[in-house]
mmCIF file of C-alpha atoms and ligand atoms in Angstrom:
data_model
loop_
_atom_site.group_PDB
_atom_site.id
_atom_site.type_symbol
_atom_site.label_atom_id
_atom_site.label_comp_id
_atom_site.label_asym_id
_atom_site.label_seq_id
_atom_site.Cartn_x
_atom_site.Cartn_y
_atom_site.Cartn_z
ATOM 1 C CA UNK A 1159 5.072 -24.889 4.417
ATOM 2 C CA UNK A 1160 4.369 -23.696 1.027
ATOM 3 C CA UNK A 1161 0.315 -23.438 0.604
ATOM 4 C CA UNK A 1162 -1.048 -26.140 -1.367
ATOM 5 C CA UNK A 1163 -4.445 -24.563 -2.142
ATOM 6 C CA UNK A 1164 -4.485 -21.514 -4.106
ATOM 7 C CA UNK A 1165 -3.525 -18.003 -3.087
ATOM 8 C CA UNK A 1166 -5.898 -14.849 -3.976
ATOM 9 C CA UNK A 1167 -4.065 -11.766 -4.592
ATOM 10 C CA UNK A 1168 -6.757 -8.740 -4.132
ATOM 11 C CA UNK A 1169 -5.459 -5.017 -5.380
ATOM 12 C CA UNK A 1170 -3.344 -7.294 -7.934
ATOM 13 C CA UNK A 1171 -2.406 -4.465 -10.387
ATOM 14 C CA UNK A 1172 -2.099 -1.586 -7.445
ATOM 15 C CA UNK A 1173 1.306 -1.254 -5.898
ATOM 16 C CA UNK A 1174 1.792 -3.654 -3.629
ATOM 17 C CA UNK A 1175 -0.605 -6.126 -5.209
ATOM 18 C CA UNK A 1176 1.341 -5.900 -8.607
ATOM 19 C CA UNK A 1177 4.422 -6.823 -7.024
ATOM 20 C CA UNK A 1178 3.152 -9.553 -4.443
ATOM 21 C CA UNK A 1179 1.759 -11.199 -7.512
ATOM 22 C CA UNK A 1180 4.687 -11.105 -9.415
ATOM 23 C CA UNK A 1181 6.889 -12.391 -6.677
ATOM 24 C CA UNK A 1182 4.524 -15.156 -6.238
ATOM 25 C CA UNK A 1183 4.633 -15.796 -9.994
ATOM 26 C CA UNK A 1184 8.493 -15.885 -9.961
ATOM 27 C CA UNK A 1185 8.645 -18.407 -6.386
ATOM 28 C CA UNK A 1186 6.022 -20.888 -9.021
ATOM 29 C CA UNK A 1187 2.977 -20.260 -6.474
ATOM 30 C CA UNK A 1188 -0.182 -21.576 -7.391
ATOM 31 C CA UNK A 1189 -1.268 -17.601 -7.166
ATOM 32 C CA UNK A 1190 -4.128 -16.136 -8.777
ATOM 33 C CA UNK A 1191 -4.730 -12.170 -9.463
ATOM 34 C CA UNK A 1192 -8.341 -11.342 -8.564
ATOM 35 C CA UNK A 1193 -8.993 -7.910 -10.838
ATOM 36 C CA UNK A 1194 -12.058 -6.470 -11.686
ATOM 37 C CA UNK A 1195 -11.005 -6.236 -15.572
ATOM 38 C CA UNK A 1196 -8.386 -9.311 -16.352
ATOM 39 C CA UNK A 1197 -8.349 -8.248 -19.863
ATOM 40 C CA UNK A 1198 -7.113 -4.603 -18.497
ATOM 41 C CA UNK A 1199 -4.837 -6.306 -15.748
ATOM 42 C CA UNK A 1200 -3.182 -8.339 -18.576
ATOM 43 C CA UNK A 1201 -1.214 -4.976 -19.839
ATOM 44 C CA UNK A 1202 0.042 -4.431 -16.100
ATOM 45 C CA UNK A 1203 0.643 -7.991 -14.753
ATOM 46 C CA UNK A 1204 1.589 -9.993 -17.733
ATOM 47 C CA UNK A 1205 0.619 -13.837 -18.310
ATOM 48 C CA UNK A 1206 -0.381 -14.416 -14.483
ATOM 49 C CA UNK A 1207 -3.559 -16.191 -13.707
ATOM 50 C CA UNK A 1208 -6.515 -13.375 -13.207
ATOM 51 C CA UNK A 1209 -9.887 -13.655 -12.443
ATOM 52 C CA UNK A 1210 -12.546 -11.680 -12.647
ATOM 53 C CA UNK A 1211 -13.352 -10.415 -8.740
ATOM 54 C CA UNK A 1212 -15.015 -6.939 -7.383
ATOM 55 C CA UNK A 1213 -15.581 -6.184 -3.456
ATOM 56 C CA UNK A 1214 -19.467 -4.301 -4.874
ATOM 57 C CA UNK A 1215 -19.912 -7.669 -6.861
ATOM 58 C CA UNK A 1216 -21.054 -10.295 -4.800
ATOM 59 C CA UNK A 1217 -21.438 -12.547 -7.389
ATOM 60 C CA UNK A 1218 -17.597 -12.490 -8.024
ATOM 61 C CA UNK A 1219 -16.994 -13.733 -4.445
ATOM 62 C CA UNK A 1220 -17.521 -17.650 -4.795
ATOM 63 C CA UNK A 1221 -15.607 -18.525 -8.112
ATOM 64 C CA UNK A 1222 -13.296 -16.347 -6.887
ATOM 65 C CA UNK A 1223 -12.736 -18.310 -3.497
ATOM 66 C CA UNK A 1224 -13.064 -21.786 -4.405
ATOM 67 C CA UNK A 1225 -10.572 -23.810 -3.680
ATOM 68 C CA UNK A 1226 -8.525 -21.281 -2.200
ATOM 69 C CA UNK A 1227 -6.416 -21.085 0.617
ATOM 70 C CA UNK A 1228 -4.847 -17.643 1.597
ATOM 71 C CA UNK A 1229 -6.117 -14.294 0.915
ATOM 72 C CA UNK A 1230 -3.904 -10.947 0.329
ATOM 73 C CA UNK A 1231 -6.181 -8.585 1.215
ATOM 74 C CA UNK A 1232 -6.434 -4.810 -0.016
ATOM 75 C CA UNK A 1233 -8.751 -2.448 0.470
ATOM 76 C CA UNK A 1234 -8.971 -0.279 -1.935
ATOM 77 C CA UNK A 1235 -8.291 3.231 -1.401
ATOM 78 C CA UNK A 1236 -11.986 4.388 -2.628
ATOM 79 C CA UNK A 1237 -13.663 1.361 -0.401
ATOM 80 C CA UNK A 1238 -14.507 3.202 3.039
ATOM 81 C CA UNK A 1239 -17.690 1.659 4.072
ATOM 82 C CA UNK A 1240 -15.720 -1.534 4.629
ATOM 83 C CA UNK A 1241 -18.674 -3.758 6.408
ATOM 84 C CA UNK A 1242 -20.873 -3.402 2.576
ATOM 85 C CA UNK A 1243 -18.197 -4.793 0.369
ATOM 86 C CA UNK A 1244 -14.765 -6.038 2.117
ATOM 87 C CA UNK A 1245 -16.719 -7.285 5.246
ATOM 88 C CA UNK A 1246 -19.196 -9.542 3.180
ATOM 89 C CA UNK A 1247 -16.051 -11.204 1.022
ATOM 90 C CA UNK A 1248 -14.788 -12.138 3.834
ATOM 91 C CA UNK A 1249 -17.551 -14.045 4.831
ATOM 92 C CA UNK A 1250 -17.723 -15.505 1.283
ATOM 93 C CA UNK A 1251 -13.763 -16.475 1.842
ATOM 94 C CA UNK A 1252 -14.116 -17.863 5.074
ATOM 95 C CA UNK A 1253 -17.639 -20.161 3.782
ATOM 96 C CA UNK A 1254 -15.311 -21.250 0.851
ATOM 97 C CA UNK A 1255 -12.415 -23.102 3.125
ATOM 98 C CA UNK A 1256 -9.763 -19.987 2.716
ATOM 99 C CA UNK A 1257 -7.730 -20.565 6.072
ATOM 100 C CA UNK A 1258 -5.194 -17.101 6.488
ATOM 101 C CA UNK A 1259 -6.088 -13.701 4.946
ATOM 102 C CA UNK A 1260 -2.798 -11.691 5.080
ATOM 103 C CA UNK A 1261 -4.233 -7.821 5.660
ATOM 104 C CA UNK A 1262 -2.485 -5.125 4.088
ATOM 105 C CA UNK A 1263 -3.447 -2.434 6.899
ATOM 106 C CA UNK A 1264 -1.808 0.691 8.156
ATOM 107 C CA UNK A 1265 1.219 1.827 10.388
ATOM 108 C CA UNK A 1266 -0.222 2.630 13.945
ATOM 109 C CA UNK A 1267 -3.803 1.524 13.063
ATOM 110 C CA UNK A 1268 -3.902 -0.548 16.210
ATOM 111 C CA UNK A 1269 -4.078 2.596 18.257
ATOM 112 C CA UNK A 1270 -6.612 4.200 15.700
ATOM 113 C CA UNK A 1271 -10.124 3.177 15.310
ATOM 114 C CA UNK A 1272 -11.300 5.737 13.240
ATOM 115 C CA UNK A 1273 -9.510 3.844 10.122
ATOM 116 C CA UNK A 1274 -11.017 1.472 7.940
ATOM 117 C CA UNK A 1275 -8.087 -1.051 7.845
ATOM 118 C CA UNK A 1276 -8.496 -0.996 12.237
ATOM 119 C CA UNK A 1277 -12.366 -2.339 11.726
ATOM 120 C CA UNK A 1278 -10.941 -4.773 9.020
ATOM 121 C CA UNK A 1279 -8.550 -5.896 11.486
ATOM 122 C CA UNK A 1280 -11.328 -6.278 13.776
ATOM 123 C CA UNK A 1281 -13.634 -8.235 11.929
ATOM 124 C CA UNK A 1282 -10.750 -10.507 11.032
ATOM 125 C CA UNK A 1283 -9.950 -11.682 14.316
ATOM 126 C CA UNK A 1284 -13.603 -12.344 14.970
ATOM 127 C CA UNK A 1285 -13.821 -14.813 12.125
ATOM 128 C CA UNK A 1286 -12.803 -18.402 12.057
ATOM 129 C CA UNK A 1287 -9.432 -17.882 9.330
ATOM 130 C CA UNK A 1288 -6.179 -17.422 10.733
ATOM 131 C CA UNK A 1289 -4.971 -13.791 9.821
ATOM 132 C CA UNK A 1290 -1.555 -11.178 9.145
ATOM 133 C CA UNK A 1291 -1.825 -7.895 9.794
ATOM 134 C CA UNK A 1292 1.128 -6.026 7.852
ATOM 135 C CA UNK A 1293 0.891 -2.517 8.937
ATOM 136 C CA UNK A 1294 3.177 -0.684 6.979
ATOM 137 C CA UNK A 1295 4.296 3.658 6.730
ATOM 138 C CA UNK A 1296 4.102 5.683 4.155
ATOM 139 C CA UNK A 1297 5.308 4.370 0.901
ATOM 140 C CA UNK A 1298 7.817 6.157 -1.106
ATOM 141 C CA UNK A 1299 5.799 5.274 -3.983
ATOM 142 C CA UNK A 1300 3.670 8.117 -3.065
ATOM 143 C CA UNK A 1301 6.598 10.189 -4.674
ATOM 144 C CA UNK A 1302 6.580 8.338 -7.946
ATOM 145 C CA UNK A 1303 2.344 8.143 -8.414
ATOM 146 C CA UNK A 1304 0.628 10.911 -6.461
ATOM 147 C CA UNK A 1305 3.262 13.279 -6.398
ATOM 148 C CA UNK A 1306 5.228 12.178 -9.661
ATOM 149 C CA UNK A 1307 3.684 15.217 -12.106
ATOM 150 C CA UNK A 1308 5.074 17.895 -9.394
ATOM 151 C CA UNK A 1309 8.297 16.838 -9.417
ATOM 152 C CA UNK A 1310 9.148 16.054 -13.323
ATOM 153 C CA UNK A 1311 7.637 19.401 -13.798
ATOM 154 C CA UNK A 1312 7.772 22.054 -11.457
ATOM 155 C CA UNK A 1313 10.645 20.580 -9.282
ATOM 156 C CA UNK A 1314 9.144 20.988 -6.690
ATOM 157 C CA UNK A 1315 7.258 18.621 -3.489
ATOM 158 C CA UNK A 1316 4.332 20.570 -2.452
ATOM 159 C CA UNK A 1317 2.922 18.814 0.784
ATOM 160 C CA UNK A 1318 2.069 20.590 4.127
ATOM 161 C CA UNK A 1319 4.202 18.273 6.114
ATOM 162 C CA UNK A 1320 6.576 20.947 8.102
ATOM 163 C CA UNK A 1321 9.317 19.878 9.234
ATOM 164 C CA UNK A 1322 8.304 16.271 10.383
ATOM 165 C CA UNK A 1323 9.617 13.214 9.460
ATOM 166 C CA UNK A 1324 8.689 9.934 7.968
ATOM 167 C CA UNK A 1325 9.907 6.673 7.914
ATOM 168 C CA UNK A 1326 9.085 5.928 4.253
ATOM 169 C CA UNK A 1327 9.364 2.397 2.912
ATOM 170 C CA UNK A 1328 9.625 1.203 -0.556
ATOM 171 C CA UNK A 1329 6.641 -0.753 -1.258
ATOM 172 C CA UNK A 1330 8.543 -3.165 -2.942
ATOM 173 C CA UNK A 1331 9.875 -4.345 0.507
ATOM 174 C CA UNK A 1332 6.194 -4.401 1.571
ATOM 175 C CA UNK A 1333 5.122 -6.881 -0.836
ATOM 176 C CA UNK A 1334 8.475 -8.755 -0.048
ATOM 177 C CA UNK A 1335 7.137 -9.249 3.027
ATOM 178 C CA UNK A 1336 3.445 -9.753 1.597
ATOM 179 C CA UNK A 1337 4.962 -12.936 -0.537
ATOM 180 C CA UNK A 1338 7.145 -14.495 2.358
ATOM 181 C CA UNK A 1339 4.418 -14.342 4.974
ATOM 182 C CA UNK A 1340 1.764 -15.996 2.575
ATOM 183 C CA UNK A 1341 4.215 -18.575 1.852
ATOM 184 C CA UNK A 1342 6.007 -19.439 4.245
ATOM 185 C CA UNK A 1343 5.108 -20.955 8.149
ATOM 186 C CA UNK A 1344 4.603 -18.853 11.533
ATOM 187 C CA UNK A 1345 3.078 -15.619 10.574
ATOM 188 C CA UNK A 1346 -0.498 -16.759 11.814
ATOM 189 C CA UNK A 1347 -2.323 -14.281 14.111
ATOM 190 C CA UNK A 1348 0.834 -11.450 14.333
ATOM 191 C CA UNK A 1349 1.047 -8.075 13.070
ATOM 192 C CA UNK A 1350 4.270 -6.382 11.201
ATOM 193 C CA UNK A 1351 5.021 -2.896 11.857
ATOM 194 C CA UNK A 1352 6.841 -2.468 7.939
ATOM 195 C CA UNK A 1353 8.782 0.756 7.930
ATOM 196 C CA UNK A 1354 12.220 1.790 6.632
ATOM 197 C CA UNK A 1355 15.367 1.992 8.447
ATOM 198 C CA UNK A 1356 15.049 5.677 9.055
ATOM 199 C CA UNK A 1357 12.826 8.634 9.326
ATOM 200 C CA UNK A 1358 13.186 11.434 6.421
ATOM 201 C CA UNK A 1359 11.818 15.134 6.861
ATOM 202 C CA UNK A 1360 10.380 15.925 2.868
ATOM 203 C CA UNK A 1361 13.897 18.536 2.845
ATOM 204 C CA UNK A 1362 15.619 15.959 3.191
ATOM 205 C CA UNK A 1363 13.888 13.773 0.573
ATOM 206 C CA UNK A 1364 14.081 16.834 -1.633
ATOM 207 C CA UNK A 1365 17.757 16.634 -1.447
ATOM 208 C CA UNK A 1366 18.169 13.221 -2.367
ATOM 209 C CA UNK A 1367 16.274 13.150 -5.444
ATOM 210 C CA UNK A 1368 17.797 16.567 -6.518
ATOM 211 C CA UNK A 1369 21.135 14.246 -5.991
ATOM 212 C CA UNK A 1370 19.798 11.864 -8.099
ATOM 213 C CA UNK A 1371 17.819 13.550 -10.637
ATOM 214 C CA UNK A 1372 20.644 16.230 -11.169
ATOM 215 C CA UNK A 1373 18.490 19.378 -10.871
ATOM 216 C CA UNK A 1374 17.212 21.263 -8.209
ATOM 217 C CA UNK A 1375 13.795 19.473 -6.412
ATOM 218 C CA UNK A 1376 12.346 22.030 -3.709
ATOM 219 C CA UNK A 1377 10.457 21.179 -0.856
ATOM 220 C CA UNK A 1378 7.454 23.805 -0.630
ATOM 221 C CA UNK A 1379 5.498 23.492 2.851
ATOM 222 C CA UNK A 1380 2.311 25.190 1.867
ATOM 223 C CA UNK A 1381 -0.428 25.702 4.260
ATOM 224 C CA UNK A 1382 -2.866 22.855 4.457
ATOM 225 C CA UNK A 1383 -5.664 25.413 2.865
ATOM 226 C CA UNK A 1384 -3.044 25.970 0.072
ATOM 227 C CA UNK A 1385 -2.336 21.877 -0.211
ATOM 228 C CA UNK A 1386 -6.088 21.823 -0.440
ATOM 229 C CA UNK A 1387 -6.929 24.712 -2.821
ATOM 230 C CA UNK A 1388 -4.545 22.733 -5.339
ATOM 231 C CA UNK A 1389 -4.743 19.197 -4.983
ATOM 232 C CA UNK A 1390 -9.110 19.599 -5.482
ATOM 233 C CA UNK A 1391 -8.039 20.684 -8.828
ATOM 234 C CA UNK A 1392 -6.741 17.388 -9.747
ATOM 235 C CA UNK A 1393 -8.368 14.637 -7.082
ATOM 236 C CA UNK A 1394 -11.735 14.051 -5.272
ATOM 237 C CA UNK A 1395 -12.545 15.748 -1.912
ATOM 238 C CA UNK A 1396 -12.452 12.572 0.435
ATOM 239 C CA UNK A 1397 -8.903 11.678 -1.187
ATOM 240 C CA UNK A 1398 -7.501 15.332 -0.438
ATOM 241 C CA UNK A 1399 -9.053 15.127 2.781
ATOM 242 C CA UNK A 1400 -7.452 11.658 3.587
ATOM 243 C CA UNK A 1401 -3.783 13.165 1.879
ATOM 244 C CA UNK A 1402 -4.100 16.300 4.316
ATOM 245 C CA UNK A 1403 -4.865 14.243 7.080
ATOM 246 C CA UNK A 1404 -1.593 12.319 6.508
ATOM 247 C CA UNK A 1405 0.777 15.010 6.115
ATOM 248 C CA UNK A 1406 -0.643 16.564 9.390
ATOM 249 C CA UNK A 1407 0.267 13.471 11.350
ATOM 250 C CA UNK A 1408 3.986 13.633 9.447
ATOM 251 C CA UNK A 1409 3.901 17.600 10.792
ATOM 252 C CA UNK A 1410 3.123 16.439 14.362
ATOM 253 C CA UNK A 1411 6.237 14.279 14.650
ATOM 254 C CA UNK A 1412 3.616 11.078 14.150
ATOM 255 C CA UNK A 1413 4.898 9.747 10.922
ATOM 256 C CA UNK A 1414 8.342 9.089 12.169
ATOM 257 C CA UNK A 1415 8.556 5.736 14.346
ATOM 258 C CA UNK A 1416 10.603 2.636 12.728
ATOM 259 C CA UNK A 1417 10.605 -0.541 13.826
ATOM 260 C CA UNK A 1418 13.073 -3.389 12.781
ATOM 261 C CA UNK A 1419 10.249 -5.866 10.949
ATOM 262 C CA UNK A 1420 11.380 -5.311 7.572
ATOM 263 C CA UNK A 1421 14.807 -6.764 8.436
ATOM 264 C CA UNK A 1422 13.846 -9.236 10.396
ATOM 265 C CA UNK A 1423 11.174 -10.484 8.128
ATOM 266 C CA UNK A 1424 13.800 -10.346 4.759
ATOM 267 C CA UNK A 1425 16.955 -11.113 6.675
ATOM 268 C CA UNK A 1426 18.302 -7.781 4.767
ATOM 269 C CA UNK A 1427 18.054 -3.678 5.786
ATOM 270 C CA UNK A 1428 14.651 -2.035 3.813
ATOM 271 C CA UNK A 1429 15.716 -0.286 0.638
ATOM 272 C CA UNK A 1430 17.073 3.323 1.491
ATOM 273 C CA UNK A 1431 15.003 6.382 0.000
ATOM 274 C CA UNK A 1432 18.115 7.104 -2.366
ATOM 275 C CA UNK A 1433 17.960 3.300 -3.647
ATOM 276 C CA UNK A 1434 14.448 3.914 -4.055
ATOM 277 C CA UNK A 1435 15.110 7.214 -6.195
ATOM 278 C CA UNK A 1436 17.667 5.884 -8.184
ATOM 279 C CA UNK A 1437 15.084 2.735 -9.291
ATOM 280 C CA UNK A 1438 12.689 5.071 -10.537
ATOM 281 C CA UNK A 1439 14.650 7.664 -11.710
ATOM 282 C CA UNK A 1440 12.903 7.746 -15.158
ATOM 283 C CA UNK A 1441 9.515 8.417 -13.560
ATOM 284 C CA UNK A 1442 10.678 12.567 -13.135
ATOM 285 C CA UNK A 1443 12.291 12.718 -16.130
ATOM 286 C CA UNK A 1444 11.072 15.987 -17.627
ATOM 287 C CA UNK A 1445 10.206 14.345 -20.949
ATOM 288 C CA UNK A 1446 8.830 10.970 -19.346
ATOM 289 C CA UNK A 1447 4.660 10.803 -19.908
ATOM 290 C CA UNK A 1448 1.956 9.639 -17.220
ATOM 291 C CA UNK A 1449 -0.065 11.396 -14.468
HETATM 292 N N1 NAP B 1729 0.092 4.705 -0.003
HETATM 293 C C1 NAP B 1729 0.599 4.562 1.212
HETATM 294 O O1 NAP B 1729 1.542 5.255 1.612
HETATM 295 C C2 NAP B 1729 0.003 3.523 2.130
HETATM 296 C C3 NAP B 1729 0.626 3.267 3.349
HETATM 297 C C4 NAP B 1729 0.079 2.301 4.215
HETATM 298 C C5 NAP B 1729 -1.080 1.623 3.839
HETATM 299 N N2 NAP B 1729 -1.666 1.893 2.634
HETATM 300 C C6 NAP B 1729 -2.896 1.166 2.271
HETATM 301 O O2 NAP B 1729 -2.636 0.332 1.149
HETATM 302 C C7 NAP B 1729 -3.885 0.128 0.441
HETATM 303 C C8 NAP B 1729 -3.680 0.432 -1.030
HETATM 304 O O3 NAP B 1729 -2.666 -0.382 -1.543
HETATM 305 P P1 NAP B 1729 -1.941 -0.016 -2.905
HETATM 306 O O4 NAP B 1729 -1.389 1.379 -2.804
HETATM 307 O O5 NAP B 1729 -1.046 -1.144 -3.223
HETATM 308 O O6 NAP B 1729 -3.186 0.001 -3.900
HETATM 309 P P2 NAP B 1729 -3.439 0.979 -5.148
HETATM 310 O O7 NAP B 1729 -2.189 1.129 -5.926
HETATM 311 O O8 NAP B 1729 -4.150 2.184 -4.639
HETATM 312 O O9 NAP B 1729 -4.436 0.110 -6.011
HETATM 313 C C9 NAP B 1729 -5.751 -0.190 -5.582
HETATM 314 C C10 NAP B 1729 -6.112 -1.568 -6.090
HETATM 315 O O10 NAP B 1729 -7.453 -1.884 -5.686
HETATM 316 C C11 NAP B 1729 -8.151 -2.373 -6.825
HETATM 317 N N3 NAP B 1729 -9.571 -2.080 -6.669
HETATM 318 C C12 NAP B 1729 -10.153 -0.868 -6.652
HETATM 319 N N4 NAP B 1729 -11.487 -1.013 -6.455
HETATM 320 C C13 NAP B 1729 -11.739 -2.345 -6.395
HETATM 321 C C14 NAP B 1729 -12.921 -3.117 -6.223
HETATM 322 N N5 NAP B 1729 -14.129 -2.552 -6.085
HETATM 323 N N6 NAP B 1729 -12.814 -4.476 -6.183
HETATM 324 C C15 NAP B 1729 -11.601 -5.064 -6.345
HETATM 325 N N7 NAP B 1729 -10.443 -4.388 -6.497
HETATM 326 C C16 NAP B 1729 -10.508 -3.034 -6.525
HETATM 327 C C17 NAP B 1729 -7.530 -1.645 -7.993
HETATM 328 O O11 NAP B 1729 -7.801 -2.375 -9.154
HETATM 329 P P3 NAP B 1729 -8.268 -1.738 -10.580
HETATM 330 O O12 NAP B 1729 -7.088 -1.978 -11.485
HETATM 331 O O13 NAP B 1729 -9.432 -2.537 -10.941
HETATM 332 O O14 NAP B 1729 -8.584 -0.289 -10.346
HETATM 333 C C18 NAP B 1729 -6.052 -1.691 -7.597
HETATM 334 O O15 NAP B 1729 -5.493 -2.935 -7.903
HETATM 335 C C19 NAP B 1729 -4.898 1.073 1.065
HETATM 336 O O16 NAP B 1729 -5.737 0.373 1.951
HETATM 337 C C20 NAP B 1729 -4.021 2.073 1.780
HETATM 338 O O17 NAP B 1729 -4.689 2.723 2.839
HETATM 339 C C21 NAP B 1729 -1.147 2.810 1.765
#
């Protein structure tokens, strides 16, 4: 049953929250995008409903909450001490009548408590709200944001991944998923392993987009001191540390397990990588602008 109270859309102008929202939007949802700058979120999202809402603001928690009924929840890439400033809205949604929180969370976190999203999921169940966990791979939306400036101009993937694969999936499909499950009936208390139909090594993936793209896209497997030594020019430590830590797992044959959710969830297959590629084709264009 469609909710009747409204639904709060955290990470609304990330990558999955962007397009949760706008699904929501298009399905006439009574949806709201909770950003820490509306004004900002505007240029991104458009004329959805925003309001003003920061996990390190506590006094953003209870206008944000009232009235409200579901909860997407994303933590933020930069939020790791989850119990100061996801742990505390939650408490705040929960005093405030919300009734599901539908947790974007992490392929494989239930066998991995050193993750924040695991001692999200944790502190979920031990609340009184009804909860989603949507634990989805590696998106191939890494390709057209983090990895986007290597490719339009150096052709090249530089990642320390070896020869391991990964079962990418569009995050489009993820917030697919996001929308359905916060609208629709039977998702309470179950968790979605989201990944794509199959498991890519980053040669492969290099040999798509050069497909695509028309020019030759290399896939360099640096040493993970290498991967370091040039990503710290351009990103924090912790996020380098968190990107190497990733493409080890892909190296170990980790990254590679798919699961049929998607389909099941969508009633159609996930979008292929090369579907994917195709879509955002202009993002490597050599002349194209943006980090
Ligand atoms: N990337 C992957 O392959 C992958 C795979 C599985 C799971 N995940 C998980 O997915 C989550 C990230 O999702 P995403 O990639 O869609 O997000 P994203 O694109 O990284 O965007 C982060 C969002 O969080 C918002 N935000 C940042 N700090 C905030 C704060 N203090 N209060 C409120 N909002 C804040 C940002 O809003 P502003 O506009 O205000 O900055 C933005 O909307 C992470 O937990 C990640 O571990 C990622």
């Amino acid at each position: 049953m469609p909710p009747k109270g409204r639904i709060v859309v955290t990470g609304a102008t990330g990558t999955v929250g962007r397009e949760v929202m706008q699904r929501l939007a298009r399905q006439g949802a009574p949806a709201v995008a909770a950003v820490r700058n509306p004004g900002r979120a505007r240029s991104t999202l458009g004329t959805v409903p925003t309001i003003r809402f920061d996990f390190e603001d506590p006094a953003t928690y209870d206008e944000t909450f009232r009235g409200a009924e579901k909860l997407f929840l994303v933590r933020p890439p930069a939020i790791a001490a989850v119990w100061q400033s996801i742990f505390p809205a939650l408490r705040a949604a929960q005093a405030a009548g919300v009734q599901h929180v539908v947790l974007l969370s992490l392929l494989g976190a239930e066998e991995n408590p050193f993750v924040p999203h695991r001692w999200i999921e944790w502190y979920l169940q031990s609340l009184d709200m009804d909860w989603t966990f949507l634990r989805p791979s590696f998106f191939m939306q890494n390709l057209s944001t983090t990895h986007r400036a290597e490719i339009r101009d150096r052709d090249e993937i530089f990642v320390p991944a070896g020869e391991g694969a990964t079962s990418f999936i569009d995050a489009r499909d993820v917030a697919a998923v996001g929308a359905r499950v916060l609208t629709g009936a039977g998702h309470a208390r179950r968790a979605y392993a989201l990944t794509g139909a199959e498991a890519l090594t980053y040669a492969e993936v290099a040999r798509i987009l050069s497909d695509v793209l028309g020019r030759p896209i290399g896939y360099h497997d640096p040493s993970l001191l290498d991967f370091v030594r040039r990503q710290l020019g351009q990103r924090p430590l912790g996020f380098v540390l968190v990107m190497a830590g990733i493409y080890l797992t892909a190296q170990l044959g980790l990254a590679a397990r798919t699961t049929l959710d998607v389909e099941r969830l969508l009633g159609r297959p996930p979008t292929t990588f090369r579907q994917f590629a195709e879509d955002y084709r202009s993002v490597w264009a050599p002349s194209s602008s943006g980090s």
